[in-house]
Amino acid sequence: MTVAYKNRVIAYYDIFKKQLTERGGKLNVVMTFRFGNEDDPTPLDPEIVKGMFKDYTAFTGIEFVAGEKKHGEDTYFEDIV
């Protein structure tokens, strides 16, 4: 599914996660968007990225670390593409 804004991506992700949890399923979706930079007028909460990476690790076994150059956002994007 493709949506236009980060907040929509996060909202849909949270809905999928909640529904799967309620049904005893395991999360098997990922989200991707531009993480932004220091000039972004609406910076992304780092906790969202940490949670997203934690969920990804749970179903793939591949671990990423928010804010880290070698195993961070760029590497995550490369892995899901």
mmCIF file of N, CA and C in Angstrom:
data_model
loop_
_atom_site.group_PDB
_atom_site.id
_atom_site.type_symbol
_atom_site.label_atom_id
_atom_site.label_comp_id
_atom_site.label_asym_id
_atom_site.label_seq_id
_atom_site.Cartn_x
_atom_site.Cartn_y
_atom_site.Cartn_z
ATOM 1 N N MET A 1 0.849 -1.158 0.000
ATOM 2 C CA MET A 1 0.000 0.000 0.000
ATOM 3 C C MET A 1 0.905 1.234 0.000
ATOM 4 N N THR A 2 0.529 2.221 -0.753
ATOM 5 C CA THR A 2 1.279 3.470 -0.795
ATOM 6 C C THR A 2 0.386 4.600 -0.313
ATOM 7 N N VAL A 3 0.921 5.436 0.558
ATOM 8 C CA VAL A 3 0.198 6.612 1.039
ATOM 9 C C VAL A 3 1.104 7.826 0.905
ATOM 10 N N ALA A 4 0.510 9.004 0.982
ATOM 11 C CA ALA A 4 1.237 10.229 0.656
ATOM 12 C C ALA A 4 2.043 10.840 1.800
ATOM 13 N N TYR A 5 1.694 10.580 3.034
ATOM 14 C CA TYR A 5 2.331 11.279 4.143
ATOM 15 C C TYR A 5 2.835 10.323 5.212
ATOM 16 N N LYS A 6 3.921 10.723 5.896
ATOM 17 C CA LYS A 6 4.499 9.890 6.958
ATOM 18 C C LYS A 6 3.471 9.537 8.015
ATOM 19 N N ASN A 7 2.674 10.509 8.417
ATOM 20 C CA ASN A 7 1.719 10.231 9.497
ATOM 21 C C ASN A 7 0.700 9.176 9.081
ATOM 22 N N ARG A 8 0.363 9.124 7.805
ATOM 23 C CA ARG A 8 -0.566 8.083 7.334
ATOM 24 C C ARG A 8 0.110 6.713 7.346
ATOM 25 N N VAL A 9 1.356 6.671 6.906
ATOM 26 C CA VAL A 9 2.099 5.407 6.927
ATOM 27 C C VAL A 9 2.131 4.851 8.345
ATOM 28 N N ILE A 10 2.479 5.712 9.283
ATOM 29 C CA ILE A 10 2.578 5.294 10.688
ATOM 30 C C ILE A 10 1.221 4.855 11.225
ATOM 31 N N ALA A 11 0.164 5.579 10.881
ATOM 32 C CA ALA A 11 -1.183 5.227 11.345
ATOM 33 C C ALA A 11 -1.614 3.863 10.802
ATOM 34 N N TYR A 12 -1.415 3.624 9.502
ATOM 35 C CA TYR A 12 -1.773 2.327 8.925
ATOM 36 C C TYR A 12 -0.944 1.208 9.548
ATOM 37 N N TYR A 13 0.323 1.451 9.733
ATOM 38 C CA TYR A 13 1.204 0.456 10.348
ATOM 39 C C TYR A 13 0.699 0.084 11.738
ATOM 40 N N ASP A 14 0.345 1.096 12.519
ATOM 41 C CA ASP A 14 -0.170 0.841 13.869
ATOM 42 C C ASP A 14 -1.468 0.048 13.830
ATOM 43 N N ILE A 15 -2.321 0.336 12.866
ATOM 44 C CA ILE A 15 -3.589 -0.407 12.718
ATOM 45 C C ILE A 15 -3.308 -1.860 12.368
ATOM 46 N N PHE A 16 -2.442 -2.091 11.370
ATOM 47 C CA PHE A 16 -2.094 -3.465 11.001
ATOM 48 C C PHE A 16 -1.521 -4.221 12.193
ATOM 49 N N LYS A 17 -0.617 -3.572 12.900
ATOM 50 C CA LYS A 17 0.032 -4.204 14.045
ATOM 51 C C LYS A 17 -0.996 -4.568 15.118
ATOM 52 N N LYS A 18 -1.898 -3.650 15.412
ATOM 53 C CA LYS A 18 -2.929 -3.897 16.428
ATOM 54 C C LYS A 18 -3.830 -5.060 16.013
ATOM 55 N N GLN A 19 -4.280 -5.052 14.763
ATOM 56 C CA GLN A 19 -5.185 -6.102 14.302
ATOM 57 C C GLN A 19 -4.508 -7.472 14.306
ATOM 58 N N LEU A 20 -3.267 -7.513 13.871
ATOM 59 C CA LEU A 20 -2.558 -8.783 13.879
ATOM 60 C C LEU A 20 -2.348 -9.293 15.298
ATOM 61 N N THR A 21 -2.008 -8.397 16.200
ATOM 62 C CA THR A 21 -1.812 -8.780 17.596
ATOM 63 C C THR A 21 -3.103 -9.328 18.189
ATOM 64 N N GLU A 22 -4.220 -8.661 17.915
ATOM 65 C CA GLU A 22 -5.520 -9.114 18.431
ATOM 66 C C GLU A 22 -5.892 -10.491 17.904
ATOM 67 N N ARG A 23 -5.438 -10.821 16.710
ATOM 68 C CA ARG A 23 -5.782 -12.106 16.092
ATOM 69 C C ARG A 23 -4.710 -13.166 16.320
ATOM 70 N N GLY A 24 -3.684 -12.804 17.081
ATOM 71 C CA GLY A 24 -2.618 -13.757 17.355
ATOM 72 C C GLY A 24 -1.640 -13.936 16.203
ATOM 73 N N GLY A 25 -1.703 -13.023 15.244
ATOM 74 C CA GLY A 25 -0.797 -13.109 14.105
ATOM 75 C C GLY A 25 0.501 -12.381 14.364
ATOM 76 N N LYS A 26 1.441 -12.590 13.467
ATOM 77 C CA LYS A 26 2.729 -11.911 13.572
ATOM 78 C C LYS A 26 2.809 -10.835 12.499
ATOM 79 N N LEU A 27 3.379 -9.726 12.891
ATOM 80 C CA LEU A 27 3.526 -8.608 11.975
ATOM 81 C C LEU A 27 4.470 -8.982 10.846
ATOM 82 N N ASN A 28 4.032 -8.791 9.613
ATOM 83 C CA ASN A 28 4.876 -9.095 8.465
ATOM 84 C C ASN A 28 4.771 -7.997 7.402
ATOM 85 N N VAL A 29 4.635 -6.774 7.855
ATOM 86 C CA VAL A 29 4.634 -5.615 6.971
ATOM 87 C C VAL A 29 5.733 -4.665 7.438
ATOM 88 N N VAL A 30 6.221 -3.878 6.503
ATOM 89 C CA VAL A 30 7.228 -2.868 6.839
ATOM 90 C C VAL A 30 6.723 -1.526 6.339
ATOM 91 N N MET A 31 7.289 -0.475 6.886
ATOM 92 C CA MET A 31 6.952 0.852 6.388
ATOM 93 C C MET A 31 8.232 1.547 5.979
ATOM 94 N N THR A 32 8.097 2.392 4.994
ATOM 95 C CA THR A 32 9.245 3.158 4.550
ATOM 96 C C THR A 32 8.794 4.557 4.146
ATOM 97 N N PHE A 33 9.648 5.490 4.402
ATOM 98 C CA PHE A 33 9.399 6.888 4.064
ATOM 99 C C PHE A 33 10.702 7.626 4.265
ATOM 100 N N ARG A 34 10.743 8.851 3.815
ATOM 101 C CA ARG A 34 11.933 9.665 4.056
ATOM 102 C C ARG A 34 12.006 9.990 5.538
ATOM 103 N N PHE A 35 13.140 9.723 6.124
ATOM 104 C CA PHE A 35 13.308 9.964 7.546
ATOM 105 C C PHE A 35 13.507 11.438 7.855
ATOM 106 N N GLY A 36 13.852 12.227 6.850
ATOM 107 C CA GLY A 36 14.052 13.658 7.053
ATOM 108 C C GLY A 36 15.455 13.949 7.561
ATOM 109 N N ASN A 37 15.687 15.223 7.841
ATOM 110 C CA ASN A 37 16.979 15.644 8.374
ATOM 111 C C ASN A 37 16.750 16.796 9.337
ATOM 112 N N GLU A 38 17.835 17.443 9.736
ATOM 113 C CA GLU A 38 17.714 18.516 10.723
ATOM 114 C C GLU A 38 16.913 19.707 10.217
ATOM 115 N N ASP A 39 16.736 19.826 8.901
ATOM 116 C CA ASP A 39 15.977 20.938 8.328
ATOM 117 C C ASP A 39 14.496 20.609 8.112
ATOM 118 N N ASP A 40 14.109 19.388 8.411
ATOM 119 C CA ASP A 40 12.717 18.965 8.211
ATOM 120 C C ASP A 40 11.806 19.726 9.172
ATOM 121 N N PRO A 41 10.755 20.375 8.659
ATOM 122 C CA PRO A 41 9.858 21.137 9.530
ATOM 123 C C PRO A 41 9.061 20.266 10.508
ATOM 124 N N THR A 42 8.888 18.996 10.173
ATOM 125 C CA THR A 42 8.186 18.075 11.069
ATOM 126 C C THR A 42 9.075 16.847 11.295
ATOM 127 N N PRO A 43 10.044 16.958 12.184
ATOM 128 C CA PRO A 43 10.961 15.832 12.405
ATOM 129 C C PRO A 43 10.236 14.599 12.937
ATOM 130 N N LEU A 44 10.755 13.456 12.587
ATOM 131 C CA LEU A 44 10.186 12.177 12.998
ATOM 132 C C LEU A 44 10.672 11.817 14.398
ATOM 133 N N ASP A 45 9.767 11.369 15.231
ATOM 134 C CA ASP A 45 10.114 10.931 16.578
ATOM 135 C C ASP A 45 11.039 9.716 16.477
ATOM 136 N N PRO A 46 12.240 9.784 17.045
ATOM 137 C CA PRO A 46 13.176 8.652 16.975
ATOM 138 C C PRO A 46 12.605 7.361 17.554
ATOM 139 N N GLU A 47 11.666 7.460 18.478
ATOM 140 C CA GLU A 47 11.056 6.262 19.064
ATOM 141 C C GLU A 47 10.251 5.483 18.018
ATOM 142 N N ILE A 48 9.684 6.178 17.057
ATOM 143 C CA ILE A 48 8.938 5.506 15.980
ATOM 144 C C ILE A 48 9.897 4.647 15.165
ATOM 145 N N VAL A 49 11.051 5.208 14.837
ATOM 146 C CA VAL A 49 12.043 4.469 14.064
ATOM 147 C C VAL A 49 12.560 3.275 14.871
ATOM 148 N N LYS A 50 12.828 3.463 16.138
ATOM 149 C CA LYS A 50 13.293 2.362 16.989
ATOM 150 C C LYS A 50 12.266 1.230 17.024
ATOM 151 N N GLY A 51 10.994 1.581 17.181
ATOM 152 C CA GLY A 51 9.940 0.567 17.206
ATOM 153 C C GLY A 51 9.805 -0.152 15.879
ATOM 154 N N MET A 52 9.896 0.605 14.798
ATOM 155 C CA MET A 52 9.810 0.033 13.458
ATOM 156 C C MET A 52 10.948 -0.964 13.244
ATOM 157 N N PHE A 53 12.167 -0.589 13.645
ATOM 158 C CA PHE A 53 13.313 -1.484 13.496
ATOM 159 C C PHE A 53 13.166 -2.717 14.380
ATOM 160 N N LYS A 54 12.645 -2.545 15.577
ATOM 161 C CA LYS A 54 12.449 -3.673 16.489
ATOM 162 C C LYS A 54 11.460 -4.674 15.896
ATOM 163 N N ASP A 55 10.357 -4.168 15.334
ATOM 164 C CA ASP A 55 9.364 -5.040 14.699
ATOM 165 C C ASP A 55 9.970 -5.775 13.502
ATOM 166 N N TYR A 56 10.763 -5.074 12.719
ATOM 167 C CA TYR A 56 11.400 -5.678 11.546
ATOM 168 C C TYR A 56 12.342 -6.802 11.975
ATOM 169 N N THR A 57 13.093 -6.551 13.020
ATOM 170 C CA THR A 57 14.009 -7.565 13.540
ATOM 171 C C THR A 57 13.236 -8.801 13.992
ATOM 172 N N ALA A 58 12.070 -8.592 14.598
ATOM 173 C CA ALA A 58 11.269 -9.711 15.113
ATOM 174 C C ALA A 58 10.850 -10.668 14.006
ATOM 175 N N PHE A 59 10.569 -10.164 12.798
ATOM 176 C CA PHE A 59 10.125 -11.104 11.779
ATOM 177 C C PHE A 59 11.169 -11.423 10.722
ATOM 178 N N THR A 60 12.310 -10.744 10.719
ATOM 179 C CA THR A 60 13.345 -11.077 9.738
ATOM 180 C C THR A 60 14.632 -11.575 10.377
ATOM 181 N N GLY A 61 14.856 -11.201 11.651
ATOM 182 C CA GLY A 61 16.108 -11.538 12.296
ATOM 183 C C GLY A 61 17.242 -10.592 11.941
ATOM 184 N N ILE A 62 16.950 -9.575 11.137
ATOM 185 C CA ILE A 62 17.958 -8.594 10.729
ATOM 186 C C ILE A 62 17.779 -7.355 11.589
ATOM 187 N N GLU A 63 18.848 -6.938 12.238
ATOM 188 C CA GLU A 63 18.745 -5.832 13.186
ATOM 189 C C GLU A 63 19.330 -4.537 12.622
ATOM 190 N N PHE A 64 18.601 -3.459 12.814
ATOM 191 C CA PHE A 64 19.042 -2.123 12.422
ATOM 192 C C PHE A 64 18.993 -1.223 13.653
ATOM 193 N N VAL A 65 19.808 -0.183 13.648
ATOM 194 C CA VAL A 65 19.899 0.711 14.788
ATOM 195 C C VAL A 65 19.609 2.130 14.324
ATOM 196 N N ALA A 66 18.580 2.721 14.884
ATOM 197 C CA ALA A 66 18.186 4.084 14.502
ATOM 198 C C ALA A 66 19.330 5.053 14.734
ATOM 199 N N GLY A 67 19.608 5.869 13.727
ATOM 200 C CA GLY A 67 20.627 6.899 13.841
ATOM 201 C C GLY A 67 22.048 6.433 13.581
ATOM 202 N N GLU A 68 22.238 5.153 13.371
ATOM 203 C CA GLU A 68 23.587 4.636 13.129
ATOM 204 C C GLU A 68 23.871 4.619 11.630
ATOM 205 N N LYS A 69 25.060 5.012 11.246
ATOM 206 C CA LYS A 69 25.423 5.073 9.817
ATOM 207 C C LYS A 69 25.476 3.697 9.170
ATOM 208 N N LYS A 70 26.181 2.757 9.801
ATOM 209 C CA LYS A 70 26.409 1.456 9.175
ATOM 210 C C LYS A 70 25.174 0.558 9.147
ATOM 211 N N HIS A 71 24.384 0.571 10.210
ATOM 212 C CA HIS A 71 23.211 -0.318 10.307
ATOM 213 C C HIS A 71 21.950 0.482 10.605
ATOM 214 N N GLY A 72 21.817 1.625 9.981
ATOM 215 C CA GLY A 72 20.695 2.515 10.263
ATOM 216 C C GLY A 72 19.678 2.586 9.148
ATOM 217 N N GLU A 73 19.107 3.758 8.984
ATOM 218 C CA GLU A 73 17.985 3.977 8.085
ATOM 219 C C GLU A 73 18.293 3.625 6.628
ATOM 220 N N ASP A 74 19.456 4.034 6.120
ATOM 221 C CA ASP A 74 19.787 3.747 4.722
ATOM 222 C C ASP A 74 19.915 2.254 4.466
ATOM 223 N N THR A 75 20.540 1.547 5.393
ATOM 224 C CA THR A 75 20.717 0.102 5.255
ATOM 225 C C THR A 75 19.373 -0.615 5.353
ATOM 226 N N TYR A 76 18.498 -0.131 6.228
ATOM 227 C CA TYR A 76 17.138 -0.687 6.349
ATOM 228 C C TYR A 76 16.418 -0.572 5.011
ATOM 229 N N PHE A 77 16.472 0.618 4.418
ATOM 230 C CA PHE A 77 15.794 0.823 3.141
ATOM 231 C C PHE A 77 16.369 -0.106 2.069
ATOM 232 N N GLU A 78 17.672 -0.234 2.009
ATOM 233 C CA GLU A 78 18.289 -1.131 1.040
ATOM 234 C C GLU A 78 17.815 -2.567 1.244
ATOM 235 N N ASP A 79 17.648 -2.978 2.495
ATOM 236 C CA ASP A 79 17.229 -4.342 2.785
ATOM 237 C C ASP A 79 15.801 -4.623 2.336
ATOM 238 N N ILE A 80 14.913 -3.668 2.525
ATOM 239 C CA ILE A 80 13.514 -3.943 2.156
ATOM 240 C C ILE A 80 13.265 -3.771 0.664
ATOM 241 N N VAL A 81 14.146 -3.056 -0.003
ATOM 242 C CA VAL A 81 13.998 -2.889 -1.456
ATOM 243 C C VAL A 81 14.663 -4.058 -2.124
#
